[in-house]
Protein backbone atom coordinates (compact mmCIF):
# COMPACT_ATOMS: atom_id res chain seq x y z
CA UNK A 1 -11.00 -5.92 9.04
CA UNK A 2 -13.80 -8.02 10.45
CA UNK A 3 -17.46 -7.18 9.75
CA UNK A 4 -17.68 -5.64 13.23
CA UNK A 5 -15.17 -2.87 13.80
CA UNK A 6 -13.94 -2.06 17.28
CA UNK A 7 -13.09 1.53 18.14
CA UNK A 8 -12.10 3.05 21.48
CA UNK A 9 -14.81 5.17 23.06
CA UNK A 10 -13.55 8.09 25.20
CA UNK A 11 -12.48 6.92 28.67
CA UNK A 12 -14.95 6.75 31.52
CA UNK A 13 -14.17 7.20 35.16
CA UNK A 14 -14.96 4.25 37.44
CA UNK A 15 -14.14 3.43 41.05
CA UNK A 16 -12.21 0.26 41.74
CA UNK A 17 -13.70 -1.01 45.03
CA UNK A 18 -10.69 -3.13 45.87
CA UNK A 19 -8.52 -0.04 46.12
CA UNK A 20 -9.73 3.44 46.84
CA UNK A 21 -7.94 4.86 43.79
CA UNK A 22 -9.98 6.08 40.88
CA UNK A 23 -9.02 4.55 37.55
CA UNK A 24 -9.72 5.83 34.04
CA UNK A 25 -10.70 2.84 31.97
CA UNK A 26 -10.92 2.86 28.19
CA UNK A 27 -14.22 1.42 27.04
CA UNK A 28 -14.24 -0.42 23.73
CA UNK A 29 -17.49 -0.85 21.83
CA UNK A 30 -18.52 -1.73 18.29
CA UNK A 31 -19.54 1.34 16.35
CA UNK A 32 -20.30 -0.53 13.12
CA UNK A 33 -22.04 -3.84 12.62
CA UNK A 34 -22.89 -5.57 9.36
CA UNK A 35 -21.91 -8.14 6.80
CA UNK A 36 -19.35 -5.89 5.07
CA UNK A 37 -15.75 -4.78 5.44
CA UNK A 38 -14.40 -1.53 6.79
CA UNK A 39 -11.59 -0.72 4.35
CA UNK A 40 -10.27 2.48 5.89
CA UNK A 41 -10.51 4.37 9.16
CA UNK A 42 -9.93 8.14 8.87
CA UNK A 43 -10.26 9.43 12.40
CA UNK A 44 -12.38 10.54 15.33
CA UNK A 45 -13.87 13.99 15.76
CA UNK A 46 -14.27 13.99 19.54
CA UNK A 47 -15.69 17.55 19.57
CA UNK A 48 -18.68 16.44 17.45
CA UNK A 49 -18.67 12.81 18.65
CA UNK A 50 -18.15 11.28 15.21
CA UNK A 51 -15.93 8.66 13.65
CA UNK A 52 -15.18 8.57 9.88
CA UNK A 53 -14.56 5.35 7.94
CA UNK A 54 -14.68 3.79 4.48
CA UNK A 55 -16.58 0.63 3.71
CA UNK A 56 -17.14 -1.85 0.93
CA UNK A 57 -20.85 -2.32 1.74
CA UNK A 58 -22.10 -3.14 -1.77
CA UNK A 59 -19.12 -5.27 -2.85
CA UNK A 60 -15.32 -5.25 -2.53
CA UNK A 61 -14.88 -2.98 -5.56
CA UNK A 62 -17.16 -0.16 -4.36
CA UNK A 63 -15.94 2.10 -1.53
CA UNK A 64 -18.11 4.54 0.40
CA UNK A 65 -17.28 7.12 3.05
CA UNK A 66 -19.43 7.21 6.23
CA UNK A 67 -19.59 8.99 9.54
CA UNK A 68 -21.13 7.48 12.67
CA UNK A 69 -21.79 8.77 16.15
CA UNK A 70 -19.49 7.28 18.76
CA UNK A 71 -22.55 5.64 20.31
CA UNK A 72 -22.80 3.55 17.13
CA UNK A 73 -26.00 5.24 15.97
CA UNK A 74 -26.58 7.63 13.10
CA UNK A 75 -24.54 6.13 10.25
CA UNK A 76 -24.41 8.78 7.51
CA UNK A 77 -23.07 8.29 4.00
CA UNK A 78 -20.97 11.36 3.28
CA UNK A 79 -20.28 10.87 -0.39
CA UNK A 80 -23.44 10.11 -2.36
CA UNK A 81 -21.77 8.54 -5.40
CA UNK A 82 -20.07 5.19 -5.60
CA UNK A 83 -16.37 4.65 -6.12
CA UNK A 84 -14.53 6.62 -3.41
CA UNK A 85 -10.87 5.68 -3.73
CA UNK A 86 -9.58 7.67 -0.74
CA UNK A 87 -10.43 10.22 1.85
CA UNK A 88 -8.23 12.56 3.86
CA UNK A 89 -8.86 15.01 6.71
CA UNK A 90 -7.42 18.53 6.46
CA UNK A 91 -4.73 19.33 9.07
CA UNK A 92 -7.30 21.20 11.20
CA UNK A 93 -9.89 18.42 10.61
CA UNK A 94 -12.49 20.89 9.34
CA UNK A 95 -12.56 19.45 5.80
CA UNK A 96 -12.43 16.07 4.07
CA UNK A 97 -10.95 15.57 0.60
CA UNK A 98 -12.22 12.55 -1.37
CA UNK A 99 -10.92 11.06 -4.62
CA UNK A 100 -13.33 9.09 -6.76
CA UNK A 101 -13.86 6.94 -9.86
CA UNK A 102 -16.19 9.57 -11.35
CA UNK A 103 -13.07 11.69 -12.31
CA UNK A 104 -13.54 14.11 -9.38
CA UNK A 105 -11.98 14.98 -6.07
CA UNK A 106 -14.36 16.76 -3.70
CA UNK A 107 -13.67 19.06 -0.79
CA UNK A 108 -16.29 18.53 1.96
CA UNK A 109 -17.18 20.36 5.13
CA UNK A 110 -16.42 17.73 7.80
CA UNK A 111 -19.13 18.94 10.17
CA UNK A 112 -22.06 19.36 7.75
CA UNK A 113 -21.11 17.01 4.96
CA UNK A 114 -21.66 19.79 2.37
CA UNK A 115 -19.59 19.68 -0.82
CA UNK A 116 -17.53 22.90 -1.03
CA UNK A 117 -15.49 22.40 -4.17
CA UNK A 118 -15.28 19.80 -6.96
CA UNK A 119 -11.90 19.24 -8.69
CA UNK A 120 -12.27 17.71 -12.16
CA UNK A 121 -9.90 15.28 -13.87
CA UNK A 122 -10.30 13.44 -17.19
CA UNK A 123 -10.44 9.93 -15.61
CA UNK A 124 -10.69 8.21 -12.22
CA UNK A 125 -8.96 10.17 -9.43
CA UNK A 126 -6.65 7.70 -7.67
CA UNK A 127 -5.93 9.81 -4.59
CA UNK A 128 -5.88 13.25 -2.98
CA UNK A 129 -4.14 14.91 -0.06
CA UNK A 130 -3.78 18.26 1.66
CA UNK A 131 -0.63 20.32 2.04
CA UNK A 132 0.60 20.55 5.64
CA UNK A 133 -0.87 24.02 6.01
CA UNK A 134 -4.22 22.99 4.46
CA UNK A 135 -3.97 25.78 1.86
CA UNK A 136 -3.57 23.45 -1.13
CA UNK A 137 -4.77 20.09 -2.31
CA UNK A 138 -2.88 17.61 -4.48
CA UNK A 139 -4.78 15.14 -6.66
CA UNK A 140 -3.59 12.40 -9.00
CA UNK A 141 -5.43 10.48 -11.66
CA UNK A 142 -5.60 7.79 -14.31
CA UNK A 143 -5.76 10.68 -16.79
CA UNK A 144 -1.93 10.82 -16.47
CA UNK A 145 -1.90 14.06 -14.46
CA UNK A 146 -1.36 15.27 -10.92
CA UNK A 147 -2.80 18.68 -10.05
CA UNK A 148 -2.14 21.18 -7.31
CA UNK A 149 -5.24 23.15 -6.24
CA UNK A 150 -5.21 26.44 -4.37
CA UNK A 151 -7.92 26.19 -1.71
CA UNK A 152 -7.73 29.79 -0.46
CA UNK A 153 -9.95 31.23 -3.23
CA UNK A 154 -13.62 30.74 -3.88
CA UNK A 155 -13.80 28.67 -5.96
CA UNK A 156 -10.56 26.75 -5.55
CA UNK A 157 -8.43 26.80 -8.68
CA UNK A 158 -5.78 24.60 -10.25
CA UNK A 159 -2.37 26.22 -9.92
CA UNK A 160 -0.27 23.48 -11.47
CA UNK A 161 -0.79 20.44 -13.76
CA UNK A 162 1.96 17.78 -13.86
CA UNK A 163 1.60 15.59 -16.97
CA UNK A 164 2.96 12.01 -17.18
CA UNK A 165 3.14 9.22 -19.73
CA UNK A 166 0.97 6.82 -17.71
CA UNK A 167 -1.54 6.53 -14.84
CA UNK A 168 -0.31 8.52 -11.82
CA UNK A 169 -0.31 6.10 -8.90
CA UNK A 170 0.63 8.46 -6.10
CA UNK A 171 1.85 11.92 -5.13
CA UNK A 172 3.05 13.82 -2.09
CA UNK A 173 4.21 17.28 -1.12
CA UNK A 174 7.79 17.50 0.14
CA UNK A 175 8.51 18.58 3.72
CA UNK A 176 8.40 22.36 3.05
CA UNK A 177 5.57 22.14 0.48
CA UNK A 178 7.73 23.62 -2.29
CA UNK A 179 7.80 20.54 -4.52
CA UNK A 180 5.59 17.57 -5.48
CA UNK A 181 6.82 14.01 -5.91
CA UNK A 182 4.74 11.76 -8.18
CA UNK A 183 5.07 8.17 -9.28
CA UNK A 184 3.58 6.06 -12.02
CA UNK A 185 3.62 2.40 -12.91
CA UNK A 186 6.97 1.62 -14.60
CA UNK A 187 7.18 0.39 -18.17
CA UNK A 188 9.02 -2.94 -18.64
């Protein structure tokens, strides 16, 4: 993406003087501006007036997760450490799940930015996702494991560890959440 990211701002009502009809026109405005790349866009929380995105502010190898007001003001770094590999909203958009180079995945409160649970791996966490019902998280790592975490308890606990022979590159729940599909880099 370009250094300036364009994002639709909620529509505004205006009157078209050439016809008496009212038209709803989508306004587009820059909500970020800087000499860096936006590497991921995670969504808009219209209720709280925030957009969530990932940047490579420091350099192309370091990712950081931010929120910003739809007015373009109030940029807030959500994850304080460097090396965020991915971020995902929960199905109800109340939580964010990040995966990071520091061998952790973290469950965040989307509104306050508070860390709720930390999921530990033995090496960089390549990615993380929620189950469709938001009751479980799935993380995968360079430590050659994928883990399923039960989010309904306090604290959240690991309910399954899937061990592989190499770095786990990705994982998904199947359509009814009864199985997990993982993949690794193949050996030639």
